[in-house]
Coordinates of C-alpha atoms in Angstrom, one line a residue:
Chain C
M1 CA 0.0 0.0 0.0
S2 CA 1.3 3.5 -0.8
N3 CA -0.5 6.6 0.4
T4 CA 2.6 8.4 -0.5
N5 CA 3.8 10.1 -3.5
S6 CA 6.9 7.9 -4.1
A7 CA 5.2 4.6 -5.0
V8 CA 2.4 4.1 -7.5
P9 CA -0.8 2.2 -6.3
D10 CA -2.0 -0.8 -8.5
Y11 CA -5.2 1.1 -9.2
L12 CA -3.4 3.8 -11.0
L13 CA -0.7 1.7 -12.6
E14 CA -3.4 -0.4 -14.2
R15 CA -5.0 2.6 -15.5
F16 CA -1.6 3.9 -16.5
L17 CA -1.0 0.8 -18.6
L18 CA -4.5 1.3 -20.3
N19 CA -3.6 5.0 -20.8
E20 CA -6.9 6.0 -19.2
L21 CA -5.5 8.7 -16.6
P22 CA -5.6 12.3 -17.0
K23 CA -2.8 13.8 -18.9
K24 CA -1.2 15.2 -15.8
K25 CA -1.3 12.0 -14.0
M26 CA 0.0 9.9 -17.0
K27 CA 3.0 12.3 -17.2
E28 CA 3.6 12.2 -13.5
I29 CA 3.7 8.4 -13.4
S30 CA 5.6 8.1 -16.8
D31 CA 8.4 10.0 -15.1
K32 CA 8.4 7.8 -12.2
V33 CA 8.4 4.6 -14.4
E34 CA 11.3 6.0 -16.5
N35 CA 13.6 6.2 -13.4
D36 CA 12.4 3.3 -11.5
P37 CA 13.4 -0.2 -12.6
V38 CA 10.9 -1.8 -9.9
L39 CA 8.0 0.0 -11.7
Q40 CA 9.3 -1.0 -15.1
A41 CA 9.3 -4.7 -14.1
K42 CA 5.9 -4.3 -12.4
L43 CA 4.4 -3.0 -15.7
D44 CA 6.2 -6.0 -17.6
E45 CA 4.5 -8.4 -15.2
L46 CA 1.1 -6.7 -15.9
R47 CA 1.7 -6.9 -19.6
K48 CA 2.6 -10.7 -19.2
S49 CA -0.3 -11.3 -16.9
N50 CA -2.6 -9.8 -19.5
E51 CA -1.5 -12.3 -22.2
E52 CA -1.6 -15.1 -19.8
I53 CA -5.2 -14.4 -18.8
L54 CA -6.6 -13.7 -22.3
A55 CA -4.9 -17.1 -23.4
M56 CA -6.4 -18.8 -20.6
F57 CA -9.9 -17.5 -20.7
P58 CA -10.5 -16.9 -24.4
A59 CA -12.6 -13.6 -25.3
A60 CA -15.3 -15.4 -27.2
E61 CA -15.7 -18.0 -24.6
F62 CA -16.0 -15.5 -21.8
A63 CA -18.3 -13.3 -23.9
A64 CA -20.7 -16.1 -24.4
K65 CA -20.9 -17.1 -20.6
V66 CA -21.4 -13.3 -19.6
N67 CA -24.1 -13.2 -22.3
D68 CA -25.9 -16.2 -20.8
R69 CA -25.7 -14.8 -17.3
Y70 CA -26.8 -11.2 -18.7
K71 CA -30.0 -12.7 -20.2
N72 CA -30.8 -14.6 -16.9
A73 CA -30.3 -11.4 -14.9
A74 CA -32.3 -9.5 -17.3
R75 CA -35.0 -11.8 -17.1
L76 CA -34.8 -11.8 -13.3
D77 CA -34.8 -8.0 -13.4
Q78 CA -38.1 -8.1 -15.7
I79 CA -39.7 -10.3 -13.2
E80 CA -38.8 -8.2 -10.1
R81 CA -40.2 -5.2 -12.1
E82 CA -43.4 -6.9 -13.1
I83 CA -44.0 -9.0 -9.8
E84 CA -47.0 -8.2 -8.0
P85 CA -46.4 -7.0 -4.5
F86 CA -48.4 -8.8 -1.9
D87 CA -51.0 -6.2 -0.6
F88 CA -51.4 -7.3 3.1
G89 CA -54.0 -4.6 3.8
R90 CA -56.1 -5.7 0.9
W91 CA -55.8 -9.2 2.1
M92 CA -56.9 -8.4 5.7
R93 CA -59.8 -6.5 4.4
K94 CA -60.7 -9.3 2.2
W95 CA -60.6 -12.0 5.0
A96 CA -61.5 -9.8 8.0
Y97 CA -64.5 -11.9 8.7
V98 CA -62.7 -14.8 9.4
A99 CA -59.5 -13.1 10.6
A100 CA -60.2 -13.0 14.4
P101 CA -61.0 -16.8 14.8
I102 CA -57.8 -17.6 12.5
A103 CA -55.7 -15.2 14.4
A104 CA -56.7 -17.0 17.8
S105 CA -56.1 -20.5 16.3
L106 CA -52.7 -19.3 14.9
V107 CA -51.6 -18.1 18.5
V108 CA -52.3 -21.5 19.7
V109 CA -50.8 -23.2 16.7
I110 CA -47.6 -21.2 17.0
I111 CA -47.4 -21.6 20.7
V112 CA -47.7 -25.3 20.4
S113 CA -45.3 -25.6 17.4
L114 CA -42.5 -23.3 19.1
S115 CA -42.7 -25.3 22.2
N116 CA -41.9 -28.5 20.2
F117 CA -39.4 -26.6 18.0
T118 CA -36.0 -28.2 18.1
S119 CA -33.0 -27.4 16.0
T120 CA -33.4 -30.1 13.5
G121 CA -34.2 -27.7 10.9
N122 CA -38.0 -27.8 10.9
T123 CA -40.2 -25.7 8.7
I124 CA -43.5 -24.3 9.9
V125 CA -46.0 -23.9 7.2
I126 CA -49.2 -22.0 8.0
P127 CA -51.1 -22.9 4.7
G128 CA -53.3 -19.9 3.2
N129 CA -56.7 -20.2 2.0
S130 CA -56.6 -22.7 -0.9
G131 CA -59.1 -20.7 -2.9
N132 CA -57.0 -17.5 -2.8
G133 CA -54.2 -18.5 -5.1
G134 CA -51.2 -18.3 -2.8
N135 CA -51.8 -16.1 0.3
G136 CA -50.2 -18.9 2.5
V137 CA -47.9 -17.6 5.3
T138 CA -44.5 -19.6 5.4
V139 CA -42.4 -19.4 8.3
I140 CA -39.0 -20.7 7.2
D141 CA -36.3 -22.3 9.2
E142 CA -33.2 -20.8 10.1
N143 CA -31.1 -22.7 7.4
R144 CA -33.5 -21.3 4.7
I145 CA -33.1 -17.7 6.0
K146 CA -29.4 -18.0 5.9
G147 CA -29.8 -19.2 2.3
L148 CA -28.2 -22.6 2.9
T149 CA -31.1 -24.7 1.7
P150 CA -31.6 -25.1 -2.2
Y151 CA -35.1 -24.2 -3.2
L152 CA -37.2 -23.4 -6.0
N153 CA -39.5 -20.3 -6.9
I154 CA -42.3 -20.7 -9.3
Y155 CA -43.8 -17.6 -11.3
R156 CA -47.0 -17.4 -13.2
K157 CA -47.6 -15.2 -16.1
Q158 CA -51.1 -13.5 -15.4
G159 CA -51.9 -11.1 -18.1
A160 CA -49.5 -8.3 -18.2
K161 CA -48.2 -9.2 -14.6
I162 CA -46.0 -12.1 -13.4
V163 CA -46.8 -13.3 -9.9
Q164 CA -44.7 -15.4 -7.5
L165 CA -46.7 -18.3 -6.6
A166 CA -47.0 -19.4 -2.8
E167 CA -46.8 -23.2 -2.2
R168 CA -50.4 -24.8 -2.6
S169 CA -51.2 -22.1 -4.8
I170 CA -54.2 -22.9 -7.1
A171 CA -53.2 -23.3 -10.6
E172 CA -55.0 -24.5 -13.9
A173 CA -54.3 -26.1 -17.3
T174 CA -52.6 -23.5 -19.7
D175 CA -50.9 -21.6 -16.8
M176 CA -47.7 -20.4 -18.1
L177 CA -45.1 -21.2 -15.2
Q178 CA -41.6 -19.9 -15.1
I179 CA -39.3 -22.1 -12.7
S180 CA -36.3 -20.8 -11.1
Y181 CA -34.0 -22.2 -8.5
V182 CA -31.3 -21.2 -5.9
A183 CA -28.6 -23.7 -5.6
S184 CA -27.3 -22.5 -2.3
G185 CA -23.9 -24.0 -3.0
R186 CA -24.9 -27.3 -4.3
P187 CA -23.1 -28.1 -7.6
Y188 CA -25.5 -30.6 -9.0
G189 CA -29.3 -30.7 -9.2
M190 CA -32.4 -32.0 -11.1
I191 CA -35.8 -30.4 -11.3
F192 CA -38.9 -32.5 -12.3
S193 CA -42.5 -32.5 -11.4
I194 CA -45.2 -35.1 -10.8
D195 CA -49.0 -34.4 -11.8
G196 CA -52.2 -36.1 -10.7
N197 CA -51.9 -38.6 -13.6
G198 CA -48.8 -39.9 -12.1
V199 CA -46.7 -38.6 -15.0
V200 CA -43.2 -37.4 -14.2
T201 CA -42.0 -34.4 -16.2
T202 CA -38.3 -33.4 -16.3
H203 CA -37.5 -29.6 -16.2
Y204 CA -33.9 -29.7 -15.6
P205 CA -31.9 -30.9 -17.2
E206 CA -34.3 -31.1 -20.1
F207 CA -32.8 -34.2 -21.4
S208 CA -30.9 -36.9 -19.5
S209 CA -28.0 -36.6 -21.8
K210 CA -27.3 -33.0 -20.2
P211 CA -25.4 -32.7 -17.0
T212 CA -27.0 -31.9 -13.9
T213 CA -24.7 -29.0 -13.1
L214 CA -26.3 -26.0 -11.4
A215 CA -25.5 -22.3 -11.8
Q216 CA -24.3 -20.9 -8.5
Q217 CA -25.1 -17.2 -8.8
G218 CA -28.2 -16.5 -6.7
E219 CA -31.5 -17.2 -8.3
T220 CA -31.5 -18.9 -11.9
L221 CA -34.3 -19.1 -14.2
L222 CA -34.8 -22.3 -16.3
G223 CA -34.2 -21.6 -19.9
K224 CA -38.0 -22.2 -20.8
A225 CA -41.3 -21.5 -19.3
Y226 CA -43.5 -24.6 -18.7
M227 CA -47.2 -24.6 -19.6
L228 CA -49.4 -27.0 -17.3
D229 CA -51.5 -29.5 -18.9
D230 CA -54.9 -30.6 -17.8
A231 CA -53.8 -33.3 -15.3
P232 CA -56.1 -33.3 -12.3
Y233 CA -55.6 -32.5 -8.6
F234 CA -52.0 -31.2 -8.4
E235 CA -48.6 -30.7 -9.8
R236 CA -45.7 -31.2 -7.5
F237 CA -42.2 -29.8 -8.3
F238 CA -39.2 -31.6 -6.9
F239 CA -35.7 -30.0 -6.7
V240 CA -33.0 -32.9 -5.9
T241 CA -29.6 -31.6 -5.1
S242 CA -26.2 -33.0 -4.4
D243 CA -22.5 -32.5 -3.9
K244 CA -21.7 -35.0 -6.5
P245 CA -23.0 -35.6 -10.1
I246 CA -26.4 -37.2 -10.0
D247 CA -27.5 -40.5 -11.3
Q248 CA -30.5 -39.1 -13.3
D249 CA -32.0 -42.5 -14.0
K250 CA -32.1 -43.5 -10.3
V251 CA -33.8 -40.3 -9.3
I252 CA -36.5 -40.4 -12.1
L253 CA -37.0 -44.1 -10.9
A254 CA -37.7 -42.9 -7.5
A255 CA -40.2 -40.2 -8.9
E256 CA -41.9 -42.8 -11.0
K257 CA -42.5 -45.1 -7.7
L258 CA -43.7 -42.2 -5.8
A259 CA -46.1 -41.1 -8.7
V260 CA -48.0 -44.5 -8.8
N261 CA -50.1 -43.6 -5.8
M262 CA -51.7 -40.1 -6.0
Q263 CA -52.1 -39.7 -2.3
I264 CA -48.5 -40.6 -1.6
A265 CA -47.4 -38.3 -4.3
M266 CA -48.9 -35.3 -2.9
T267 CA -47.3 -35.8 0.4
D268 CA -44.5 -38.2 0.9
K269 CA -40.7 -37.7 0.3
L270 CA -38.7 -39.3 -2.5
V271 CA -36.8 -42.4 -1.5
L272 CA -33.4 -41.1 -2.8
P273 CA -29.8 -42.7 -2.7
A274 CA -27.7 -41.4 0.1
G275 CA -26.2 -38.0 -0.4
L276 CA -29.1 -36.4 -2.4
E277 CA -31.2 -33.7 -0.7
Q278 CA -34.7 -32.8 -1.8
Y279 CA -37.2 -29.9 -1.9
S280 CA -40.6 -30.0 -3.0
F281 CA -43.3 -27.4 -4.1
I282 CA -46.9 -28.4 -4.8
L283 CA -49.5 -26.4 -6.8
I284 CA -53.2 -27.5 -6.5
K285 CA -55.2 -27.7 -9.8
E286 CA -58.3 -25.7 -10.1
G287 CA -61.6 -27.4 -10.2
K288 CA -60.5 -30.7 -9.4
Chain X
M1 CA -25.0 2.5 -25.3
Q2 CA -24.1 -0.8 -26.9
I3 CA -21.2 -2.8 -25.4
D4 CA -19.1 -5.3 -27.1
I5 CA -18.2 -7.6 -24.3
E6 CA -15.5 -9.4 -26.2
E7 CA -13.7 -6.0 -26.9
Y8 CA -14.3 -4.8 -23.3
Y9 CA -13.0 -8.0 -22.0
K10 CA -9.9 -8.0 -24.0
Q11 CA -9.2 -4.6 -23.0
Y12 CA -10.1 -4.6 -19.3
G13 CA -10.8 -8.1 -18.3
P14 CA -6.9 -9.0 -16.9
M15 CA -7.3 -5.9 -14.9
V16 CA -10.7 -6.8 -13.4
L17 CA -9.5 -10.3 -12.9
R18 CA -6.5 -9.3 -11.0
R19 CA -8.5 -7.1 -8.9
C20 CA -10.7 -9.9 -8.0
R21 CA -7.9 -12.2 -7.3
S22 CA -6.3 -9.7 -5.0
I23 CA -9.4 -9.3 -2.9
L24 CA -10.8 -12.9 -2.9
R25 CA -7.6 -15.0 -3.1
D26 CA -9.7 -17.7 -4.8
P27 CA -9.2 -18.2 -8.6
N28 CA -12.8 -19.8 -9.0
K29 CA -14.5 -17.2 -6.8
A30 CA -12.5 -14.5 -8.7
M31 CA -13.3 -15.8 -12.2
D32 CA -17.1 -15.9 -11.1
A33 CA -16.8 -12.3 -9.8
M34 CA -15.3 -11.1 -13.0
Q35 CA -18.3 -12.4 -14.8
D36 CA -20.5 -10.7 -12.6
V37 CA -18.7 -7.3 -13.2
F38 CA -19.2 -7.8 -17.0
V39 CA -22.8 -8.8 -16.5
N40 CA -23.5 -5.5 -14.4
L41 CA -21.7 -3.5 -17.1
M42 CA -24.2 -4.7 -19.4
R43 CA -27.2 -4.4 -17.1
Y44 CA -26.2 -0.8 -16.3
R45 CA -24.8 0.2 -19.6
D46 CA -27.4 3.0 -20.1
K47 CA -25.9 4.7 -17.1
L48 CA -22.3 4.6 -18.1
T49 CA -21.0 8.2 -18.8
G50 CA -17.5 8.2 -17.4
Q51 CA -14.6 9.0 -19.5
Y52 CA -12.5 6.1 -18.4
P53 CA -14.1 2.7 -18.3
S54 CA -11.2 1.4 -16.2
S55 CA -12.1 3.3 -13.3
L56 CA -15.7 2.2 -13.2
L57 CA -14.6 -1.5 -13.8
Y58 CA -12.2 -1.4 -11.1
R59 CA -14.7 0.0 -8.7
M60 CA -17.3 -2.5 -9.8
A61 CA -15.0 -5.4 -9.2
T62 CA -14.0 -3.9 -5.8
N63 CA -17.7 -3.6 -4.9
I64 CA -18.6 -7.1 -6.1
C65 CA -15.8 -8.7 -4.2
L66 CA -16.6 -6.9 -0.9
N67 CA -20.1 -8.3 -1.4
I68 CA -19.0 -11.8 -1.9
L69 CA -16.7 -11.6 1.2
R70 CA -19.7 -10.4 3.1
R71 CA -22.1 -13.1 1.5
D72 CA -19.5 -15.8 2.3
K73 CA -19.1 -14.4 5.9
L74 CA -15.3 -14.0 5.3
G75 CA -13.1 -11.3 6.3
P76 CA -11.2 -9.3 3.9
Q77 CA -8.3 -11.8 3.7
A78 CA -6.3 -10.0 1.0
T79 CA -6.4 -6.4 2.2
D80 CA -4.0 -4.4 4.2
D81 CA -6.6 -1.8 4.8
E82 CA -5.7 -0.8 8.3
I83 CA -9.5 0.0 9.3
L84 CA -10.9 -3.1 7.9
Q85 CA -8.0 -5.5 8.8
E86 CA -8.1 -4.1 12.4
I87 CA -11.6 -4.8 13.0
A88 CA -12.2 -7.8 10.4
G89 CA -8.8 -9.6 10.6
S90 CA -9.8 -12.0 13.0
D91 CA -9.1 -15.7 12.0
D92 CA -11.9 -17.5 13.6
I93 CA -15.2 -17.6 12.1
H94 CA -17.1 -16.1 15.2
G95 CA -14.9 -13.2 15.2
A96 CA -15.3 -12.8 11.4
F97 CA -19.0 -12.7 11.8
E98 CA -18.7 -10.1 14.5
A99 CA -16.4 -8.1 12.5
R100 CA -18.7 -8.1 9.5
D101 CA -21.4 -6.9 11.9
V102 CA -19.0 -4.0 12.6
V103 CA -18.1 -3.2 9.1
D104 CA -21.9 -3.0 8.3
R105 CA -22.4 -0.7 11.3
I106 CA -19.7 1.5 10.1
F107 CA -20.9 2.0 6.6
T108 CA -24.6 2.1 7.6
D109 CA -26.0 5.6 7.0
E110 CA -22.8 6.6 5.0
K111 CA -22.8 7.8 1.5
E112 CA -21.7 5.5 -1.4
S113 CA -19.0 7.9 -1.9
T114 CA -17.6 7.6 1.7
K115 CA -17.2 3.8 1.0
T116 CA -15.4 4.5 -2.3
I117 CA -13.0 7.2 -0.5
A118 CA -12.4 4.4 2.4
V119 CA -11.5 1.8 -0.3
L120 CA -9.4 4.0 -2.5
Y121 CA -7.3 5.3 0.6
H122 CA -7.1 2.4 2.9
L123 CA -7.2 -0.5 0.5
D124 CA -5.8 1.0 -2.8
G125 CA -3.1 3.2 -1.2
L126 CA -4.1 6.4 -3.0
T127 CA -3.1 9.6 -1.7
L128 CA -5.4 12.2 -0.4
D129 CA -4.9 14.3 -3.5
E130 CA -5.6 11.2 -5.8
V131 CA -8.6 10.3 -3.9
A132 CA -10.0 13.7 -4.1
E133 CA -9.4 13.7 -7.9
E134 CA -11.1 10.4 -8.3
V135 CA -14.2 11.3 -6.2
G136 CA -14.4 14.8 -7.4
M137 CA -14.2 16.4 -3.9
S138 CA -11.6 18.8 -2.2
V139 CA -8.7 17.2 -0.2
S140 CA -10.1 18.8 3.1
G141 CA -13.4 17.2 2.3
V142 CA -11.9 13.7 1.8
R143 CA -9.9 14.1 4.9
K144 CA -12.8 15.0 6.9
R145 CA -14.8 12.0 5.6
L146 CA -11.9 9.8 6.7
R147 CA -11.8 11.4 10.0
N148 CA -15.4 10.9 10.6
L149 CA -15.0 7.1 9.6
R150 CA -12.2 6.5 11.9
E151 CA -13.9 8.3 14.9
K152 CA -17.0 6.0 14.1
V153 CA -14.6 3.1 14.2
N154 CA -12.9 4.0 17.4
N155 CA -16.3 4.5 18.9
L156 CA -17.6 1.2 17.8
K157 CA -14.5 -0.5 19.2
E158 CA -15.0 0.9 22.4
V159 CA -18.6 -0.3 22.8

């Protein structure tokens, strides 16, 4: 570190090399460099480092990666702009006539739950009104708050708006859904859903020939939106993650086993090989 | 404003990567951070007005890396910044958490430019004159900001 006029901080040396300093500063550093073999060597090192970095990470490859990430970020930005904020006041007014008994019940439920709550990572879910399309209140465990648990977000296009769905939201055939995931450090993962007809649909990777590698930067949207079909009762999404590459066939087999029985498919966990974690998110189908 | 990422990368990528490496000291994280810098460059390209992209990119790299350190709950391992090191240089994780809290408290309610001043002076080693030139303030203004920041640190340390 410098803070004196005798040395040149890296910040200025980098910009000197790029010829991006005001003229006066360029001249000042140029004079110093001329008389200082250490600075000359440092500049030579930077030039050499430039070549090494550009050789190691070719520009075209880098630009392609940045473009992919930019597209993802731009879509997230758009969703954030369009997302309908939850209007708590409006919700309270709408449900005022049942609010008092519900509130009283919740106090009891929360007290009982908290008294039994342990540090095993429980999630307390207080379901919203199933006819209201996603006003559920979810109190998430500490792990989730710290962002350590992988999870999914599901968005629905509603006219001009995009709405983030809560678990147990009502959905219907032709709803256009956008799935995103947060890997929370897990390098590998699969996303698929089971519907009320017992059909397993893979969402990520789209094909089993593709790797299960997850993007690590925050929330990542899947490449394509997904239109719900007319399967009855529910669509349950699973996010299976791991620290090691996943044997996709084994996971799909576990999903198909679970999908055989509709009741179990709505509630039970997948029976997975050791080392795999799972997260699920269920949507209830309208009119069934 | 259109940005040709390939050209920008060829021109500024190595500088950005070196900056990220110097703060994060992890080649993979540094590579990831460099991509974030260029993604942000594209996201906010309409707001780019500066004469020297290197100045902006260097600052963006610094901010992104500091955010990564915060996100990962690590201290600024590679810095010799006397303020940050003094309070965040703890080796143990518990200490790092506490230090992070202190750093957050220091910069709460501070202008973004104060953070930039602190980074340029303490982390990058610029002189007061150079910092003043960078942020478009008088030397006495920069000195005052740094003095206030130091008082804040001292007060927090005493608590």
